PDB file of C-alpha atoms in Angstrom:
ATOM      1  CA  UNK Z  11     109.610 115.559  80.865  1.00 79.00           C
ATOM      2  CA  UNK Z  12     106.723 117.971  80.396  1.00 83.00           C
ATOM      3  CA  UNK Z  13     108.089 120.682  82.273  1.00 84.00           C
ATOM      4  CA  UNK Z  14     105.324 123.625  82.017  1.00 86.00           C
ATOM      5  CA  UNK Z  15     103.111 121.160  83.442  1.00 84.00           C
ATOM      6  CA  UNK Z  16     104.767 120.350  85.778  1.00 86.00           C
ATOM      7  CA  UNK Z  17     105.137 123.352  87.494  1.00 88.00           C
ATOM      8  CA  UNK Z  18     101.655 124.205  86.942  1.00 87.00           C
ATOM      9  CA  UNK Z  19     100.999 120.686  88.777  1.00 87.00           C
ATOM     10  CA  UNK Z  20     102.953 121.660  91.935  1.00 89.00           C
ATOM     11  CA  UNK Z  21     102.119 125.035  91.784  1.00 88.00           C
ATOM     12  CA  UNK Z  22      98.663 124.289  91.978  1.00 85.00           C
ATOM     13  CA  UNK Z  23      98.374 121.432  94.631  1.00 88.00           C
ATOM     14  CA  UNK Z  24     100.358 124.021  96.851  1.00 87.00           C
ATOM     15  CA  UNK Z  25      97.808 126.857  96.694  1.00 87.00           C
ATOM     16  CA  UNK Z  26      95.513 124.105  97.767  1.00 85.00           C
ATOM     17  CA  UNK Z  27      96.812 123.379 100.894  1.00 84.00           C
ATOM     18  CA  UNK Z  28      96.758 125.439 104.389  1.00 80.00           C
ATOM     19  CA  UNK Z  29      99.374 125.719 106.883  1.00 79.00           C
ATOM     20  CA  UNK Z  30      97.002 124.427 108.868  1.00 75.00           C
ATOM     21  CA  UNK Z  31      96.617 121.023 106.467  1.00 76.00           C
ATOM     22  CA  UNK Z  32     100.336 120.225 107.215  1.00 77.00           C
ATOM     23  CA  UNK Z  33     100.476 121.353 110.362  1.00 71.00           C
ATOM     24  CA  UNK Z  34     102.491 124.482 109.935  1.00 72.00           C
ATOM     25  CA  UNK Z  35     101.735 128.345 111.913  1.00 68.00           C
ATOM     26  CA  UNK Z  36      99.804 130.027 109.275  1.00 67.00           C
ATOM     27  CA  UNK Z  37     102.036 133.269 109.812  1.00 65.00           C
ATOM     28  CA  UNK Z  38     101.279 136.637 109.024  1.00 63.00           C
ATOM     29  CA  UNK Z  39     101.035 138.773 105.622  1.00 70.00           C
ATOM     30  CA  UNK Z  40     100.227 135.571 103.317  1.00 68.00           C
ATOM     31  CA  UNK Z  41      99.452 137.564  99.921  1.00 70.00           C
ATOM     32  CA  UNK Z  42      98.334 134.175  97.975  1.00 68.00           C
ATOM     33  CA  UNK Z  43      96.352 131.237  98.937  1.00 72.00           C
ATOM     34  CA  UNK Z  44      98.227 127.551  99.664  1.00 83.00           C
ATOM     35  CA  UNK Z  45     101.817 126.750 100.977  1.00 86.00           C
ATOM     36  CA  UNK Z  46     104.795 129.186 100.274  1.00 85.00           C
ATOM     37  CA  UNK Z  47     107.085 127.437  98.249  1.00 88.00           C
ATOM     38  CA  UNK Z  48     109.612 127.117 101.182  1.00 87.00           C
ATOM     39  CA  UNK Z  49     107.642 125.708 103.150  1.00 86.00           C
ATOM     40  CA  UNK Z  50     106.535 122.854 100.639  1.00 88.00           C
ATOM     41  CA  UNK Z  51     110.642 122.517  99.830  1.00 89.00           C
ATOM     42  CA  UNK Z  52     110.691 121.952 103.528  1.00 84.00           C
ATOM     43  CA  UNK Z  53     108.312 120.137 104.010  1.00 84.00           C
ATOM     44  CA  UNK Z  54     110.434 117.988 101.096  1.00 85.00           C
ATOM     45  CA  UNK Z  55     113.485 118.014 102.610  1.00 83.00           C
ATOM     46  CA  UNK Z  56     115.470 120.333  99.717  1.00 85.00           C
ATOM     47  CA  UNK Z  57     115.899 123.360  98.904  1.00 86.00           C
ATOM     48  CA  UNK Z  58     114.035 125.675  98.415  1.00 88.00           C
ATOM     49  CA  UNK Z  59     115.849 126.888  94.938  1.00 89.00           C
ATOM     50  CA  UNK Z  60     115.734 123.646  93.614  1.00 89.00           C
ATOM     51  CA  UNK Z  61     111.980 123.493  94.373  1.00 90.00           C
ATOM     52  CA  UNK Z  62     111.227 126.979  92.660  1.00 90.00           C
ATOM     53  CA  UNK Z  63     113.518 126.446  89.838  1.00 90.00           C
ATOM     54  CA  UNK Z  64     111.090 123.129  89.486  1.00 90.00           C
ATOM     55  CA  UNK Z  65     107.459 125.896  89.464  1.00 87.00           C
ATOM     56  CA  UNK Z  66     109.753 127.965  86.649  1.00 88.00           C
ATOM     57  CA  UNK Z  67     109.648 125.151  84.233  1.00 86.00           C
ATOM     58  CA  UNK Z  68     113.717 125.687  84.817  1.00 84.00           C
ATOM     59  CA  UNK Z  69     114.882 122.976  87.066  1.00 76.00           C
ATOM     60  CA  UNK Z  70     116.728 119.801  86.143  1.00 82.00           C
ATOM     61  CA  UNK Z  71     115.440 116.637  85.924  1.00 87.00           C
ATOM     62  CA  UNK Z  72     114.062 115.191  90.206  1.00 87.00           C
ATOM     63  CA  UNK Z  73     115.147 112.110  91.006  1.00 87.00           C
ATOM     64  CA  UNK Z  74     112.389 109.282  92.265  1.00 86.00           C
ATOM     65  CA  UNK Z  75     113.774 110.161  95.722  1.00 84.00           C
ATOM     66  CA  UNK Z  76     112.728 113.827  95.441  1.00 87.00           C
ATOM     67  CA  UNK Z  77     109.734 113.325  93.234  1.00 89.00           C
ATOM     68  CA  UNK Z  78     108.258 110.879  95.823  1.00 87.00           C
ATOM     69  CA  UNK Z  79     109.280 113.439  98.687  1.00 86.00           C
ATOM     70  CA  UNK Z  80     107.588 115.862  96.770  1.00 90.00           C
ATOM     71  CA  UNK Z  81     104.722 113.861  97.113  1.00 88.00           C
ATOM     72  CA  UNK Z  82     103.924 113.313 100.886  1.00 84.00           C
ATOM     73  CA  UNK Z  83     104.931 116.896 100.647  1.00 86.00           C
ATOM     74  CA  UNK Z  84     102.509 118.087  98.976  1.00 88.00           C
ATOM     75  CA  UNK Z  85      99.327 115.555 100.365  1.00 85.00           C
ATOM     76  CA  UNK Z  86      99.348 113.947  96.942  1.00 84.00           C
ATOM     77  CA  UNK Z  87      97.264 110.576  96.309  1.00 78.00           C
ATOM     78  CA  UNK Z  88      98.498 107.579  94.861  1.00 74.00           C
ATOM     79  CA  UNK Z  89      96.507 108.913  91.306  1.00 72.00           C
ATOM     80  CA  UNK Z  90      98.087 112.399  92.031  1.00 84.00           C
ATOM     81  CA  UNK Z  91     102.055 110.805  92.733  1.00 82.00           C
ATOM     82  CA  UNK Z  92     101.518 109.029  89.652  1.00 83.00           C
ATOM     83  CA  UNK Z  93     100.770 112.013  87.600  1.00 84.00           C
ATOM     84  CA  UNK Z  94     103.666 113.562  88.907  1.00 86.00           C
ATOM     85  CA  UNK Z  95     105.726 110.831  88.149  1.00 87.00           C
ATOM     86  CA  UNK Z  96     104.399 110.763  84.663  1.00 85.00           C
ATOM     87  CA  UNK Z  97     105.097 113.850  84.209  1.00 86.00           C
ATOM     88  CA  UNK Z  98     108.373 113.807  85.101  1.00 88.00           C
ATOM     89  CA  UNK Z  99     108.647 111.814  82.754  1.00 86.00           C
ATOM     90  CA  UNK Z 100     109.359 108.905  85.559  1.00 86.00           C
ATOM     91  CA  UNK Z 101     107.421 105.141  85.751  1.00 81.00           C
ATOM     92  CA  UNK Z 102     105.114 105.646  88.106  1.00 78.00           C
ATOM     93  CA  UNK Z 103     106.048 103.361  91.662  1.00 75.00           C
ATOM     94  CA  UNK Z 104     104.506  99.602  92.101  1.00 66.00           C
ATOM     95  CA  UNK Z 105     103.529  97.785  94.880  1.00 54.00           C
ATOM     96  CA  UNK Z 106     106.789  97.322  96.716  1.00 46.00           C
ATOM     97  CA  UNK Z 107     105.290  93.282  97.474  1.00 44.00           C
ATOM     98  CA  UNK Z 108     105.189  92.776  94.186  1.00 43.00           C
ATOM     99  CA  UNK Z 109     108.586  93.963  92.722  1.00 41.00           C
ATOM    100  CA  UNK Z 110     111.065  93.837  95.532  1.00 43.00           C
ATOM    101  CA  UNK Z 111     110.569  97.510  95.229  1.00 44.00           C
ATOM    102  CA  UNK Z 112     109.933 100.299  97.985  1.00 48.00           C
ATOM    103  CA  UNK Z 113     108.849 103.508  95.448  1.00 51.00           C
ATOM    104  CA  UNK Z 114     105.370 102.508  96.604  1.00 51.00           C
ATOM    105  CA  UNK Z 115     105.781 101.624 100.487  1.00 57.00           C
ATOM    106  CA  UNK Z 116     107.150 105.270 101.147  1.00 68.00           C
ATOM    107  CA  UNK Z 117     104.614 106.775  99.713  1.00 72.00           C
ATOM    108  CA  UNK Z 118     102.133 107.724 102.289  1.00 79.00           C
ATOM    109  CA  UNK Z 119      99.000 108.186 102.024  1.00 75.00           C
ATOM    110  CA  UNK Z 120      97.295 111.751 102.440  1.00 75.00           C
ATOM    111  CA  UNK Z 121      95.224 110.432 105.250  1.00 75.00           C
ATOM    112  CA  UNK Z 122      97.618 108.784 107.201  1.00 80.00           C
ATOM    113  CA  UNK Z 123      99.433 112.785 107.020  1.00 82.00           C
ATOM    114  CA  UNK Z 124      96.415 114.324 108.112  1.00 81.00           C
ATOM    115  CA  UNK Z 125      96.326 111.522 110.995  1.00 83.00           C
ATOM    116  CA  UNK Z 126     100.190 113.180 111.980  1.00 85.00           C
ATOM    117  CA  UNK Z 127      99.688 116.674 111.442  1.00 79.00           C
ATOM    118  CA  UNK Z 128      96.512 117.311 113.165  1.00 82.00           C
ATOM    119  CA  UNK Z 129      99.515 115.963 116.354  1.00 85.00           C
ATOM    120  CA  UNK Z 130     100.979 118.552 116.786  1.00 80.00           C
ATOM    121  CA  UNK Z 131     100.696 118.534 120.901  1.00 84.00           C
ATOM    122  CA  UNK Z 132     102.683 114.899 120.929  1.00 91.00           C
ATOM    123  CA  UNK Z 133     105.837 113.767 118.884  1.00 93.00           C
ATOM    124  CA  UNK Z 134     104.251 111.435 115.906  1.00 93.00           C
ATOM    125  CA  UNK Z 135     106.721 109.575 113.086  1.00 93.00           C
ATOM    126  CA  UNK Z 136     105.237 107.337 110.062  1.00 91.00           C
ATOM    127  CA  UNK Z 137     107.758 104.577 109.546  1.00 91.00           C
ATOM    128  CA  UNK Z 138     108.154 101.901 107.061  1.00 88.00           C
ATOM    129  CA  UNK Z 139     108.982  98.654 108.476  1.00 86.00           C
ATOM    130  CA  UNK Z 140     112.113  98.361 107.684  1.00 90.00           C
ATOM    131  CA  UNK Z 141     113.331 101.181 109.824  1.00 91.00           C
ATOM    132  CA  UNK Z 142     112.723 104.192 107.033  1.00 91.00           C
ATOM    133  CA  UNK Z 143     111.370 107.624 108.607  1.00 91.00           C
ATOM    134  CA  UNK Z 144     108.717 108.874 106.219  1.00 89.00           C
ATOM    135  CA  UNK Z 145     107.514 111.315 107.930  1.00 88.00           C
ATOM    136  CA  UNK Z 146     107.326 113.080 110.952  1.00 89.00           C
ATOM    137  CA  UNK Z 147     105.825 116.003 113.198  1.00 89.00           C
ATOM    138  CA  UNK Z 148     107.674 118.476 113.990  1.00 86.00           C
ATOM    139  CA  UNK Z 149     107.370 117.393 117.987  1.00 90.00           C
ATOM    140  CA  UNK Z 150     108.823 114.425 116.920  1.00 92.00           C
ATOM    141  CA  UNK Z 151     112.020 115.931 114.941  1.00 89.00           C
ATOM    142  CA  UNK Z 152     112.376 117.861 118.255  1.00 90.00           C
ATOM    143  CA  UNK Z 153     112.112 114.225 120.188  1.00 92.00           C
ATOM    144  CA  UNK Z 154     115.151 112.423 118.147  1.00 91.00           C
ATOM    145  CA  UNK Z 155     116.141 114.472 115.538  1.00 89.00           C
ATOM    146  CA  UNK Z 156     114.805 115.973 112.055  1.00 87.00           C
ATOM    147  CA  UNK Z 157     114.982 113.375 109.531  1.00 87.00           C
ATOM    148  CA  UNK Z 158     114.559 115.696 106.462  1.00 80.00           C
ATOM    149  CA  UNK Z 159     117.848 117.171 107.725  1.00 80.00           C
ATOM    150  CA  UNK Z 160     119.980 114.085 106.784  1.00 84.00           C
ATOM    151  CA  UNK Z 161     120.653 112.495 103.164  1.00 79.00           C
ATOM    152  CA  UNK Z 162     117.974 109.587 102.634  1.00 75.00           C
ATOM    153  CA  UNK Z 163     120.334 106.797 103.178  1.00 77.00           C
ATOM    154  CA  UNK Z 164     120.213 108.128 106.995  1.00 85.00           C
ATOM    155  CA  UNK Z 165     116.661 108.471 107.543  1.00 88.00           C
ATOM    156  CA  UNK Z 166     116.674 104.176 108.530  1.00 93.00           C
ATOM    157  CA  UNK Z 167     116.360 103.556 111.989  1.00 94.00           C
ATOM    158  CA  UNK Z 168     118.091 100.560 112.152  1.00 94.00           C
ATOM    159  CA  UNK Z 169     120.954 101.305 110.361  1.00 94.00           C
ATOM    160  CA  UNK Z 170     121.607 104.743 112.485  1.00 94.00           C
ATOM    161  CA  UNK Z 171     121.608 102.534 115.876  1.00 94.00           C
ATOM    162  CA  UNK Z 172     123.957 100.403 114.626  1.00 96.00           C
ATOM    163  CA  UNK Z 173     126.067 102.349 111.890  1.00 94.00           C
ATOM    164  CA  UNK Z 174     126.519 105.965 114.037  1.00 92.00           C
ATOM    165  CA  UNK Z 175     127.071 106.114 117.795  1.00 91.00           C
ATOM    166  CA  UNK Z 176     124.843 109.585 118.456  1.00 90.00           C
ATOM    167  CA  UNK Z 177     122.215 107.893 117.391  1.00 91.00           C
ATOM    168  CA  UNK Z 178     122.530 105.431 120.598  1.00 93.00           C
ATOM    169  CA  UNK Z 179     122.633 108.414 122.915  1.00 92.00           C
ATOM    170  CA  UNK Z 180     119.447 109.163 122.670  1.00 94.00           C
ATOM    171  CA  UNK Z 181     118.444 106.781 124.751  1.00 95.00           C
ATOM    172  CA  UNK Z 182     120.092 105.443 128.594  1.00 94.00           C
ATOM    173  CA  UNK Z 183     123.273 103.000 128.406  1.00 94.00           C
ATOM    174  CA  UNK Z 184     121.040 100.203 130.792  1.00 93.00           C
ATOM    175  CA  UNK Z 185     118.319 100.363 127.775  1.00 94.00           C
ATOM    176  CA  UNK Z 186     120.585 100.840 124.373  1.00 94.00           C
ATOM    177  CA  UNK Z 187     120.896  95.983 124.253  1.00 93.00           C
ATOM    178  CA  UNK Z 188     117.418  95.933 124.687  1.00 92.00           C
ATOM    179  CA  UNK Z 189     117.076  98.435 121.592  1.00 92.00           C
ATOM    180  CA  UNK Z 190     119.528  96.363 119.357  1.00 94.00           C
ATOM    181  CA  UNK Z 191     118.013  93.029 120.248  1.00 92.00           C
ATOM    182  CA  UNK Z 192     114.425  94.096 119.268  1.00 91.00           C
ATOM    183  CA  UNK Z 193     115.476  95.965 115.580  1.00 92.00           C
ATOM    184  CA  UNK Z 194     116.954  92.792 115.026  1.00 91.00           C
ATOM    185  CA  UNK Z 195     113.770  90.918 115.542  1.00 88.00           C
ATOM    186  CA  UNK Z 196     111.417  93.193 113.465  1.00 88.00           C
ATOM    187  CA  UNK Z 197     113.924  93.228 110.134  1.00 89.00           C
ATOM    188  CA  UNK Z 198     113.770  89.118 110.751  1.00 85.00           C
ATOM    189  CA  UNK Z 199     109.830  89.255 111.136  1.00 83.00           C
ATOM    190  CA  UNK Z 200     109.880  91.556 108.447  1.00 84.00           C
ATOM    191  CA  UNK Z 201     112.832  89.819 105.616  1.00 83.00           C
ATOM    192  CA  UNK Z 202     110.362  86.131 107.069  1.00 78.00           C
ATOM    193  CA  UNK Z 203     107.526  87.619 105.659  1.00 77.00           C
ATOM    194  CA  UNK Z 204     108.911  89.073 102.346  1.00 79.00           C
ATOM    195  CA  UNK Z 205     111.663  87.124 101.982  1.00 79.00           C
ATOM    196  CA  UNK Z 206     112.002  88.781  98.408  1.00 81.00           C
ATOM    197  CA  UNK Z 207     111.895  92.278  99.403  1.00 84.00           C
ATOM    198  CA  UNK Z 208     115.396  93.376  97.525  1.00 86.00           C
ATOM    199  CA  UNK Z 209     115.619  96.463  99.768  1.00 86.00           C
ATOM    200  CA  UNK Z 210     115.417  94.623 103.035  1.00 89.00           C
ATOM    201  CA  UNK Z 211     117.645  91.419 102.646  1.00 90.00           C
ATOM    202  CA  UNK Z 212     120.264  94.752 100.950  1.00 92.00           C
ATOM    203  CA  UNK Z 213     119.995  96.805 104.393  1.00 93.00           C
ATOM    204  CA  UNK Z 214     120.167  92.700 106.185  1.00 93.00           C
ATOM    205  CA  UNK Z 215     123.405  92.339 103.897  1.00 94.00           C
ATOM    206  CA  UNK Z 216     125.220  95.572 104.913  1.00 94.00           C
ATOM    207  CA  UNK Z 217     124.536  95.277 108.502  1.00 95.00           C
ATOM    208  CA  UNK Z 218     125.629  91.851 109.163  1.00 94.00           C
ATOM    209  CA  UNK Z 219     128.438  93.231 107.427  1.00 95.00           C
ATOM    210  CA  UNK Z 220     129.509  96.298 109.173  1.00 94.00           C
ATOM    211  CA  UNK Z 221     128.220  96.051 112.772  1.00 94.00           C
ATOM    212  CA  UNK Z 222     129.385  92.734 114.069  1.00 94.00           C
ATOM    213  CA  UNK Z 223     126.875  93.617 117.754  1.00 95.00           C
ATOM    214  CA  UNK Z 224     123.727  93.326 115.221  1.00 95.00           C
ATOM    215  CA  UNK Z 225     125.652  89.822 112.411  1.00 94.00           C
ATOM    216  CA  UNK Z 226     125.267  88.085 116.148  1.00 93.00           C
ATOM    217  CA  UNK Z 227     121.864  89.051 117.027  1.00 93.00           C
ATOM    218  CA  UNK Z 228     120.763  87.933 114.208  1.00 91.00           C
ATOM    219  CA  UNK Z 229     122.958  85.107 114.365  1.00 86.00           C
ATOM    220  CA  UNK Z 230     120.359  84.483 117.508  1.00 82.00           C
ATOM    221  CA  UNK Z 231     117.698  84.389 115.076  1.00 79.00           C
ATOM    222  CA  UNK Z 232     114.963  85.495 117.733  1.00 79.00           C
ATOM    223  CA  UNK Z 233     112.060  87.251 115.826  1.00 73.00           C
ATOM    224  CA  UNK Z 234     109.121  89.581 116.769  1.00 72.00           C
ATOM    225  CA  UNK Z 235     107.275  92.418 115.973  1.00 65.00           C
ATOM    226  CA  UNK Z 236     107.116  95.744 117.683  1.00 64.00           C
ATOM    227  CA  UNK Z 237     103.859  96.567 118.233  1.00 65.00           C
ATOM    228  CA  UNK Z 238     103.388  99.099 121.207  1.00 66.00           C
ATOM    229  CA  UNK Z 239     105.932  99.543 123.939  1.00 80.00           C
ATOM    230  CA  UNK Z 240     107.479 101.943 126.894  1.00 87.00           C
ATOM    231  CA  UNK Z 241     111.023 103.283 125.931  1.00 92.00           C
ATOM    232  CA  UNK Z 242     112.756 106.331 127.597  1.00 94.00           C
ATOM    233  CA  UNK Z 243     114.487 109.157 125.688  1.00 95.00           C
ATOM    234  CA  UNK Z 244     117.546 110.935 126.909  1.00 93.00           C
ATOM    235  CA  UNK Z 245     116.915 114.449 125.480  1.00 92.00           C
ATOM    236  CA  UNK Z 246     119.955 117.081 125.886  1.00 88.00           C
ATOM    237  CA  UNK Z 247     117.234 120.066 126.852  1.00 89.00           C
ATOM    238  CA  UNK Z 248     114.580 118.970 128.536  1.00 91.00           C
ATOM    239  CA  UNK Z 249     116.222 115.619 130.180  1.00 92.00           C
ATOM    240  CA  UNK Z 250     114.661 112.067 130.550  1.00 94.00           C
ATOM    241  CA  UNK Z 251     111.300 111.622 129.203  1.00 95.00           C
ATOM    242  CA  UNK Z 252     109.576 108.169 129.793  1.00 94.00           C
ATOM    243  CA  UNK Z 253     107.603 107.904 126.769  1.00 94.00           C
ATOM    244  CA  UNK Z 254     104.616 105.053 125.491  1.00 92.00           C
ATOM    245  CA  UNK Z 255     105.335 104.307 122.416  1.00 91.00           C
ATOM    246  CA  UNK Z 256     101.128 104.042 120.796  1.00 88.00           C
ATOM    247  CA  UNK Z 257     101.664 101.911 117.131  1.00 86.00           C
ATOM    248  CA  UNK Z 258      99.286 102.042 113.848  1.00 81.00           C
ATOM    249  CA  UNK Z 259      99.448 100.097 111.137  1.00 73.00           C
ATOM    250  CA  UNK Z 260      98.593 100.404 107.962  1.00 68.00           C
ATOM    251  CA  UNK Z 261      99.454  96.682 106.609  1.00 57.00           C
ATOM    252  CA  UNK Z 262      99.225  97.237 103.338  1.00 57.00           C
ATOM    253  CA  UNK Z 263     101.526  99.739 102.977  1.00 58.00           C
ATOM    254  CA  UNK Z 264     103.591  97.959 105.650  1.00 76.00           C
ATOM    255  CA  UNK Z 265     103.816 101.577 107.759  1.00 83.00           C
ATOM    256  CA  UNK Z 266     103.344 101.775 111.340  1.00 86.00           C
ATOM    257  CA  UNK Z 267     102.145 105.696 112.695  1.00 89.00           C
ATOM    258  CA  UNK Z 268     103.781 105.714 116.064  1.00 92.00           C
ATOM    259  CA  UNK Z 269     102.979 108.314 118.977  1.00 93.00           C
ATOM    260  CA  UNK Z 270     104.746 108.808 121.966  1.00 94.00           C
ATOM    261  CA  UNK Z 271     102.840 109.837 124.413  1.00 93.00           C
ATOM    262  CA  UNK Z 272     103.501 110.446 128.958  1.00 93.00           C
ATOM    263  CA  UNK Z 273     100.997 109.940 131.447  1.00 91.00           C
ATOM    264  CA  UNK Z 274      99.368 113.284 132.872  1.00 90.00           C
ATOM    265  CA  UNK Z 275     100.929 114.246 135.793  1.00 89.00           C
ATOM    266  CA  UNK Z 276     103.572 113.053 135.478  1.00 93.00           C
ATOM    267  CA  UNK Z 277     107.474 114.081 135.386  1.00 94.00           C
ATOM    268  CA  UNK Z 278     107.874 113.555 131.857  1.00 94.00           C
ATOM    269  CA  UNK Z 279     104.526 114.262 130.617  1.00 93.00           C
ATOM    270  CA  UNK Z 280     105.587 118.203 132.134  1.00 93.00           C
ATOM    271  CA  UNK Z 281     108.959 117.422 130.108  1.00 93.00           C
ATOM    272  CA  UNK Z 282     106.936 117.127 126.974  1.00 92.00           C
ATOM    273  CA  UNK Z 283     104.754 119.809 127.207  1.00 89.00           C
ATOM    274  CA  UNK Z 284     108.890 122.119 127.931  1.00 91.00           C
ATOM    275  CA  UNK Z 285     109.618 120.402 124.595  1.00 90.00           C
ATOM    276  CA  UNK Z 286     107.165 121.514 122.627  1.00 85.00           C
ATOM    277  CA  UNK Z 287     108.118 125.203 123.620  1.00 82.00           C
ATOM    278  CA  UNK Z 288     111.866 123.745 122.416  1.00 77.00           C
ATOM    279  CA  UNK Z 289     110.946 122.787 119.419  1.00 69.00           C
ATOM    280  CA  UNK Z 290     113.691 122.713 117.067  1.00 53.00           C
ATOM    281  CA  UNK Z 291     116.448 123.371 118.013  1.00 51.00           C
ATOM    282  CA  UNK Z 292     120.430 122.827 117.209  1.00 43.00           C
ATOM    283  CA  UNK Z 293     120.737 120.697 120.549  1.00 40.00           C
ATOM    284  CA  UNK Z 294     118.667 118.135 119.632  1.00 40.00           C
ATOM    285  CA  UNK Z 295     120.129 114.655 118.941  1.00 40.00           C
ATOM    286  CA  UNK Z 296     121.572 114.138 115.271  1.00 38.00           C
TER     287      UNK Z 296
END
């Protein structure tokens, strides 16, 4: 691990980003260009103290999970991400489809993040095809909960839906069976396409063991990739919203940019506008 070069690379990468580049308000009293350290830490889902120590060449060696989060937060290209891994003394991620791993599949391209950051008035998030939330804008965090605030293992939408009762509270009771069925059908399609994907196989094995509902649905052998859809969300502050879910696919990395919109003039549209005012509050379902 080259601590000095790692610290310098982090500082330079942070300095080249403006708050608007990552969907943040500029605020006031910025004496230096670029993002603040606490803003990078927030985007990466880590403590500001830990990130500060990395920039000061005195932090512990970051894990691969942390390095991946930093690469997304700093909007690094794949070459820059690989350089970051080298500086930390780690092998860069390799293609998940070739190795059965997941590191490369978790890297969100800067262009996709740029689109996400520009969607400041509607919820949007980048999700892997196995259900891992890789990036969110503020509106998505306000709608479905801030994924970065959860431990890495709790950022998977499918795992949370079947194992965390609180996750189901986001949807009306009458819609939950259909959500369960579609989650399972999509995951089966992913595993059928990539039978050697170790991460997908482990997720299926865990859910079959821990959730009788998942196991029963899995045995039905229904297959179907999730695309455009209409969902109803029960937000604890603004109420029930019916939102159209538009899905943009990034086939190379198995990622989906999901954008949630409401029909203009509808009650859901007005509630979505209110959600933008509400923003991130502790009342959001976690």
